[in-house]
PDB file of C-alpha atoms and ligand atoms in Angstrom:
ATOM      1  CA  UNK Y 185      28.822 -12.276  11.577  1.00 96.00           C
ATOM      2  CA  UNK Y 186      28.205  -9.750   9.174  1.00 98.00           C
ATOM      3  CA  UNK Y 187      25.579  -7.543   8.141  1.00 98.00           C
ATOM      4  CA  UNK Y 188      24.884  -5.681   4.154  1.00 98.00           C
ATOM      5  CA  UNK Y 189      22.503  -3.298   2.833  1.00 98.00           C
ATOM      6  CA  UNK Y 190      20.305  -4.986  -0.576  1.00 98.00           C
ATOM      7  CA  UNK Y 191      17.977  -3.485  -2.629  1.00 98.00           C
ATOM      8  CA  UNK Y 192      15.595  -5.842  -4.791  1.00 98.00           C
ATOM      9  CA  UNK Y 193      15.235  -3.354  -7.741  1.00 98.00           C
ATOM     10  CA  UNK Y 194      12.025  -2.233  -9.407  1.00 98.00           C
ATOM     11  CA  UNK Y 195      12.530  -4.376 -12.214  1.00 98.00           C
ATOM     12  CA  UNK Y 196      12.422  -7.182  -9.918  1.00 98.00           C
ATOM     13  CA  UNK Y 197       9.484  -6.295  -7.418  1.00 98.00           C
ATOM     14  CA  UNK Y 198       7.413  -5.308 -10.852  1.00 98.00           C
ATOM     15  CA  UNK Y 199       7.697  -9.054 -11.732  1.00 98.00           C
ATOM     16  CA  UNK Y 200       6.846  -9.837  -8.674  1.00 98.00           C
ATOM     17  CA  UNK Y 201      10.195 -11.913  -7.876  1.00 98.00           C
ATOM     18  CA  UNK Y 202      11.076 -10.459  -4.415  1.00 98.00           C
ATOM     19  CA  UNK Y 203      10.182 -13.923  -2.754  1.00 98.00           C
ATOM     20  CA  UNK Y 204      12.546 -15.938  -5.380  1.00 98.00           C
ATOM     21  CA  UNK Y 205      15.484 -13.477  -4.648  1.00 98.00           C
ATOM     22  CA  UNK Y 206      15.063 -13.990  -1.007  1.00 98.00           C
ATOM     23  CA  UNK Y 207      15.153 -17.364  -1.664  1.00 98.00           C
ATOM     24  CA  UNK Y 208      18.443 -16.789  -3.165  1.00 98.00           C
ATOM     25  CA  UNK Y 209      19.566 -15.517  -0.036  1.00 98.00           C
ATOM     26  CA  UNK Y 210      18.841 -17.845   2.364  1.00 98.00           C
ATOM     27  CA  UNK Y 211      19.867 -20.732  -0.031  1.00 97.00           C
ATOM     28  CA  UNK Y 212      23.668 -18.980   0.549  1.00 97.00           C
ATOM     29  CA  UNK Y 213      23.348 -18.866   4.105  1.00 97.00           C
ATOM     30  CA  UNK Y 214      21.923 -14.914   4.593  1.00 98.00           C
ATOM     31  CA  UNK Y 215      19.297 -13.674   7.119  1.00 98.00           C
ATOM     32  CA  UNK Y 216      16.964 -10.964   5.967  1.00 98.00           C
ATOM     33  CA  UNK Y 217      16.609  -9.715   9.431  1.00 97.00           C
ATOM     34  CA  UNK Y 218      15.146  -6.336   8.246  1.00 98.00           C
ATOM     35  CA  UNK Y 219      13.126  -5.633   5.069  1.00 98.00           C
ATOM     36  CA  UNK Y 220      10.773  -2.764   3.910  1.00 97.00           C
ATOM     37  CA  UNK Y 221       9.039  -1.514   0.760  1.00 98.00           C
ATOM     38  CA  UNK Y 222       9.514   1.919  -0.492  1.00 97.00           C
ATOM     39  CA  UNK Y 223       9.262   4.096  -3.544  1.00 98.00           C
ATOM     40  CA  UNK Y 224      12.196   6.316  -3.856  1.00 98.00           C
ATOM     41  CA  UNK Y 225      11.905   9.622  -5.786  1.00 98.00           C
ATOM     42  CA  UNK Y 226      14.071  10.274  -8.634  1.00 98.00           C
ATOM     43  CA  UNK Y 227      16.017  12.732  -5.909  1.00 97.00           C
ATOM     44  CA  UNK Y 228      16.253  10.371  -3.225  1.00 96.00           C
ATOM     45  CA  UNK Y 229      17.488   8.102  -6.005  1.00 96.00           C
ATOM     46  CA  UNK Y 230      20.347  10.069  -6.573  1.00 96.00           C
ATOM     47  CA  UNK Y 231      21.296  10.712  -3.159  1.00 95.00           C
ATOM     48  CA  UNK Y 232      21.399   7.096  -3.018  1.00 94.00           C
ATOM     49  CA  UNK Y 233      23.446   6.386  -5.969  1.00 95.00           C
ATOM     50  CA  UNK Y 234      25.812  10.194  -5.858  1.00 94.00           C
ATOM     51  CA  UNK Y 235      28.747   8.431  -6.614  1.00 93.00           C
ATOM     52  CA  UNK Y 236      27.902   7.490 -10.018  1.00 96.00           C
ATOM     53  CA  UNK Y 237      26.750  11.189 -10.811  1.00 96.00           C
ATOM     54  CA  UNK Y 238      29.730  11.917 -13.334  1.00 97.00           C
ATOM     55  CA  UNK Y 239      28.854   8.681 -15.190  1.00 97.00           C
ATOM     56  CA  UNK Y 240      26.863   8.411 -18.520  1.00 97.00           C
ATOM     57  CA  UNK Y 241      23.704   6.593 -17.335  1.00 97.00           C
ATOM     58  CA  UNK Y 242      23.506   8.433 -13.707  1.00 98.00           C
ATOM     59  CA  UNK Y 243      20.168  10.111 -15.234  1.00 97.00           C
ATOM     60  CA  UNK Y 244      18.743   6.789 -16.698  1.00 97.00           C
ATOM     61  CA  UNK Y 245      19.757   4.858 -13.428  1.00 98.00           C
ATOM     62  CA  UNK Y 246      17.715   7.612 -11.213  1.00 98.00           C
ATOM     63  CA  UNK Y 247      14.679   7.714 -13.044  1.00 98.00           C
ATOM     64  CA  UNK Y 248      14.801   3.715 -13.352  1.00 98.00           C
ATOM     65  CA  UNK Y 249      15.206   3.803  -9.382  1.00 98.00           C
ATOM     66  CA  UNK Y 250      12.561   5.841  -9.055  1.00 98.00           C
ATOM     67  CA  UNK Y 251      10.059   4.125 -11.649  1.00 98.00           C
ATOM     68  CA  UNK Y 252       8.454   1.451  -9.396  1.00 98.00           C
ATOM     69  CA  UNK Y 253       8.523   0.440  -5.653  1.00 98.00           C
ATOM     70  CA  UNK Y 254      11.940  -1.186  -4.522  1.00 98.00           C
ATOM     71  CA  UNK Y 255      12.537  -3.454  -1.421  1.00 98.00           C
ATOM     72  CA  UNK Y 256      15.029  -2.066   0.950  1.00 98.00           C
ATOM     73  CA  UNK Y 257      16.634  -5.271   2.856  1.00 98.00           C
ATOM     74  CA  UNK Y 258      19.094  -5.873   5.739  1.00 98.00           C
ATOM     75  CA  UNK Y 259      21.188  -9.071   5.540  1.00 98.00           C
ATOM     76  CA  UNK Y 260      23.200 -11.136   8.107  1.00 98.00           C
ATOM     77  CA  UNK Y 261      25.572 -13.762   7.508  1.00 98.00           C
ATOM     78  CA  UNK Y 262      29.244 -15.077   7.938  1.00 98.00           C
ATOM     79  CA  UNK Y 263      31.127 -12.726   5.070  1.00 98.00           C
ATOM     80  CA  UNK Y 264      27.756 -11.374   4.267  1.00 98.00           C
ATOM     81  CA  UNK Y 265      29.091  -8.134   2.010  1.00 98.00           C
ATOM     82  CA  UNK Y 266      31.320 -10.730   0.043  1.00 98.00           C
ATOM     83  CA  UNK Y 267      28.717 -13.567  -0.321  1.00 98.00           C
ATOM     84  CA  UNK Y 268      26.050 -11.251  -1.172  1.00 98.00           C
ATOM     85  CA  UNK Y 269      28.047  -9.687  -3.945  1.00 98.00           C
ATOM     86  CA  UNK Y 270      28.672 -13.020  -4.788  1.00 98.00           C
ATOM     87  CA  UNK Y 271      25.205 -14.403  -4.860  1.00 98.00           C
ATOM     88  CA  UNK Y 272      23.813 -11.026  -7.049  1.00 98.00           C
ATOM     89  CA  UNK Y 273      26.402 -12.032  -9.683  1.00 98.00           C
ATOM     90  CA  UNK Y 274      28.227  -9.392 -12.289  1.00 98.00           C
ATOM     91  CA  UNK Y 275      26.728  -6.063 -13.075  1.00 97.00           C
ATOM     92  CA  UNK Y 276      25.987  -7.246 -16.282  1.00 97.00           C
ATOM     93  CA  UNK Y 277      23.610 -10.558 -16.460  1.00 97.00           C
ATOM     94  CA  UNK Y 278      25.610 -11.316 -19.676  1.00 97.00           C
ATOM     95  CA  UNK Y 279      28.679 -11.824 -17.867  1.00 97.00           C
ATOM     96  CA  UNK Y 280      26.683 -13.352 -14.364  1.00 98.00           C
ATOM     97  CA  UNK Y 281      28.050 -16.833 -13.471  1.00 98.00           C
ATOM     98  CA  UNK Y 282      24.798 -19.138 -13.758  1.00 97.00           C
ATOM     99  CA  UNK Y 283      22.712 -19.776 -10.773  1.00 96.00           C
ATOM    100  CA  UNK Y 284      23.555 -16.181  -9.610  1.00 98.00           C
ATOM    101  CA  UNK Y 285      20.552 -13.561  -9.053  1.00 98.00           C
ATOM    102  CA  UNK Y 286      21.157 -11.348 -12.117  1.00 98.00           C
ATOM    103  CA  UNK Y 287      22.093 -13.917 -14.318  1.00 98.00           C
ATOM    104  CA  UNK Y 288      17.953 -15.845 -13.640  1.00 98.00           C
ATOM    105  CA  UNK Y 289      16.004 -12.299 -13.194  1.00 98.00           C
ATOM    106  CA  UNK Y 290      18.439  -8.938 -14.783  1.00 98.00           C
ATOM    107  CA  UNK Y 291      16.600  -7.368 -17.818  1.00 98.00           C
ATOM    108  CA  UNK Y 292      20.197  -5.451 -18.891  1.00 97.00           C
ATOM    109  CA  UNK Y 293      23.410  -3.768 -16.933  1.00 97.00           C
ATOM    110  CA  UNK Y 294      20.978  -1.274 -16.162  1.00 96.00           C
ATOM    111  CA  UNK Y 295      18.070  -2.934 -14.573  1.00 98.00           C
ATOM    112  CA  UNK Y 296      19.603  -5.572 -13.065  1.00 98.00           C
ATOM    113  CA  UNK Y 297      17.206  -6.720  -9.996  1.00 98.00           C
ATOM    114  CA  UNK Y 298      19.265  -6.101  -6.801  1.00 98.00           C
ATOM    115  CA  UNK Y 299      21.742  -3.483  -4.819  1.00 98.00           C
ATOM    116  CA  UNK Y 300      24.213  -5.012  -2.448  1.00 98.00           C
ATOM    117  CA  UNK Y 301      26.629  -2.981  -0.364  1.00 98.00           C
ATOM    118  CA  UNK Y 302      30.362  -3.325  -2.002  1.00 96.00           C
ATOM    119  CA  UNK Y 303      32.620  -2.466   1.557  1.00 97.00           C
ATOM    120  CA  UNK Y 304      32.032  -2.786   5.443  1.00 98.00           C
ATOM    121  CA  UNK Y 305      31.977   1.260   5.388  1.00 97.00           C
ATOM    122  CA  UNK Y 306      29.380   1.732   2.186  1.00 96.00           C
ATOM    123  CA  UNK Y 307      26.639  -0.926   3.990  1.00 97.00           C
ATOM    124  CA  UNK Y 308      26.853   0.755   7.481  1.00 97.00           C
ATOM    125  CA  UNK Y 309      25.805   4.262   5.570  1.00 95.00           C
ATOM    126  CA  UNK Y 310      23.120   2.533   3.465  1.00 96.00           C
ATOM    127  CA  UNK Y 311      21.418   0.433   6.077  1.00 97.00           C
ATOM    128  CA  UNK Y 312      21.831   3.935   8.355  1.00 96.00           C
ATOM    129  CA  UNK Y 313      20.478   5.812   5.211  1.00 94.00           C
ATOM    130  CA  UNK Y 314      17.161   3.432   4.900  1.00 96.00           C
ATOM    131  CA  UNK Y 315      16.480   1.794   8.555  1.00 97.00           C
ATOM    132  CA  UNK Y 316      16.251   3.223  11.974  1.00 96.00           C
ATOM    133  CA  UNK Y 317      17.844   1.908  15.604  1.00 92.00           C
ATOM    134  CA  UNK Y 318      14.650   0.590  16.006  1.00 94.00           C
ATOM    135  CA  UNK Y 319      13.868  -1.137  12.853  1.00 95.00           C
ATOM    136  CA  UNK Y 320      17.267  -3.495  13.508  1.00 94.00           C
ATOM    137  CA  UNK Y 321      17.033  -5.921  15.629  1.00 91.00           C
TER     138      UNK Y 321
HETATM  139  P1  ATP Z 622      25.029  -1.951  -7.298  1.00 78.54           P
HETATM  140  O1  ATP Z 622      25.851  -0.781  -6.824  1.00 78.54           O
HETATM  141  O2  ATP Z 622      23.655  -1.555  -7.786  1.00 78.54           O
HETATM  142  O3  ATP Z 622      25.018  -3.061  -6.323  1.00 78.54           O
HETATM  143  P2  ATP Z 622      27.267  -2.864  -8.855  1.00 78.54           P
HETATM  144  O4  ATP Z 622      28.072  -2.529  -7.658  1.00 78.54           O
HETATM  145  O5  ATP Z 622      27.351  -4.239  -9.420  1.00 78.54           O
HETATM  146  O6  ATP Z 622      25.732  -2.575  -8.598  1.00 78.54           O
HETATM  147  P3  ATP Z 622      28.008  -0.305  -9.980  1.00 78.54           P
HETATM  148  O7  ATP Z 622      29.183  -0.144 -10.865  1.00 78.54           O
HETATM  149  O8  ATP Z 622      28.090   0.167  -8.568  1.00 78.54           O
HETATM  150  O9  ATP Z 622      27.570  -1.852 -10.042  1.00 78.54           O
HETATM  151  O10 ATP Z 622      26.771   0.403 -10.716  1.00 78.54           O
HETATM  152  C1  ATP Z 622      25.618   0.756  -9.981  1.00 78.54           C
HETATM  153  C2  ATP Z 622      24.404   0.478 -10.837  1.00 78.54           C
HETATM  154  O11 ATP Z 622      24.399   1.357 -11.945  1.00 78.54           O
HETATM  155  C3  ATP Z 622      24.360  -0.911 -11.453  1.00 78.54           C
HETATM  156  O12 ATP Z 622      23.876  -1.919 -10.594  1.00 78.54           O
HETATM  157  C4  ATP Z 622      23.422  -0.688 -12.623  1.00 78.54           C
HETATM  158  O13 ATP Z 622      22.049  -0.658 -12.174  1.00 78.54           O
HETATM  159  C5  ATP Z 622      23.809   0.705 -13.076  1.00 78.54           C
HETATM  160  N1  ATP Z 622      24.809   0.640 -14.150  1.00 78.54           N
HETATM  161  C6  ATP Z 622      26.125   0.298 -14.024  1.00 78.54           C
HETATM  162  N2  ATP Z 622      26.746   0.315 -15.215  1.00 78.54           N
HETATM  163  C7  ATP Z 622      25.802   0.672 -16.131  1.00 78.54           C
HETATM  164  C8  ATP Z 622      25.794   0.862 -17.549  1.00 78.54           C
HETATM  165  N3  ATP Z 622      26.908   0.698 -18.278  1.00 78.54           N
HETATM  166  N4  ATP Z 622      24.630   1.234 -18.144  1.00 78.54           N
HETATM  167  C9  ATP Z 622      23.491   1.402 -17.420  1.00 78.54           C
HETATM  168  N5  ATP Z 622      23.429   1.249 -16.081  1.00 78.54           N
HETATM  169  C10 ATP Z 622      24.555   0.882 -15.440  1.00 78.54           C
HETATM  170 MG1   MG Z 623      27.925  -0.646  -6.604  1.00 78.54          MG
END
């Protein structure tokens, strides 16, 4: 067993899909077993995302975290970094197998609904980043 960091996106929770995508989850077998809604600033934003910060659309992808509320989500399963992944679909909704999460709800590459940890290392620092001891049970 498994556990992933996911973000439902500000594109998504302004549409109001946060209950569809969770649906998506469960359908593949993952447990949101800790989930809370917070609006980043564009700073905290970055922190999250410092990796990209050399890339062309690091601004645009800061201010876009930081434009609406986002859902910050735990998730447990069997393989849960890999089936999450698998369940959010490509970065780009054009090129999203059907049935996955981006290819239903992504606007564009950019906003593209949901965040999911891409390594065992990467969603231990994110859930530590966004959850406390006592907010995982
Ligand atoms: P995430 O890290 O959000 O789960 P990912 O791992 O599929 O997505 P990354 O390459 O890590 O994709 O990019 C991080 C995020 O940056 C993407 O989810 C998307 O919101 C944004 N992004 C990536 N490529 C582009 C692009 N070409 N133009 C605009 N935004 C982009
Ligand atoms: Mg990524």
């Amino acid at each position: 067993i498994q556990r992933t960091f996911s973000i439902i996106k500000p594109d998504a929770t302004r549409r109001n899909l946060t209950g569809k995508i969770n649906a998506k989850f469960e359908e593949a077998g993952l447990r949101v077993v800790a989930q809370k809604r917070i609006h980043l600033s564009k700073a905290q934003a970055g922190e999250f995302y410092k990796v990209h910060a050399e890339r062309p659309f690091y601004d645009e992808l800061c201010e876009f975290m930081a434009s609406a509320p986002i859902v910050a989500q735990v998730l447990e399963g069997e393989d849960a970094i890999a089936k999450n992944r698998e369940v959010m679909g490509a970065t780009n909704p054009a090129d999203a197998d059907a049935g996955t999460i981006r290819a239903e709800f992504a606007e564009s590459v950019g906003e593209n609904s949901v965040h999911g940890s891409d390594a065992p290392e990467t969603a231990a620092e994110e859930i530590a980043y966004f959850f406390s001891g006592l907010e995982l049970v």
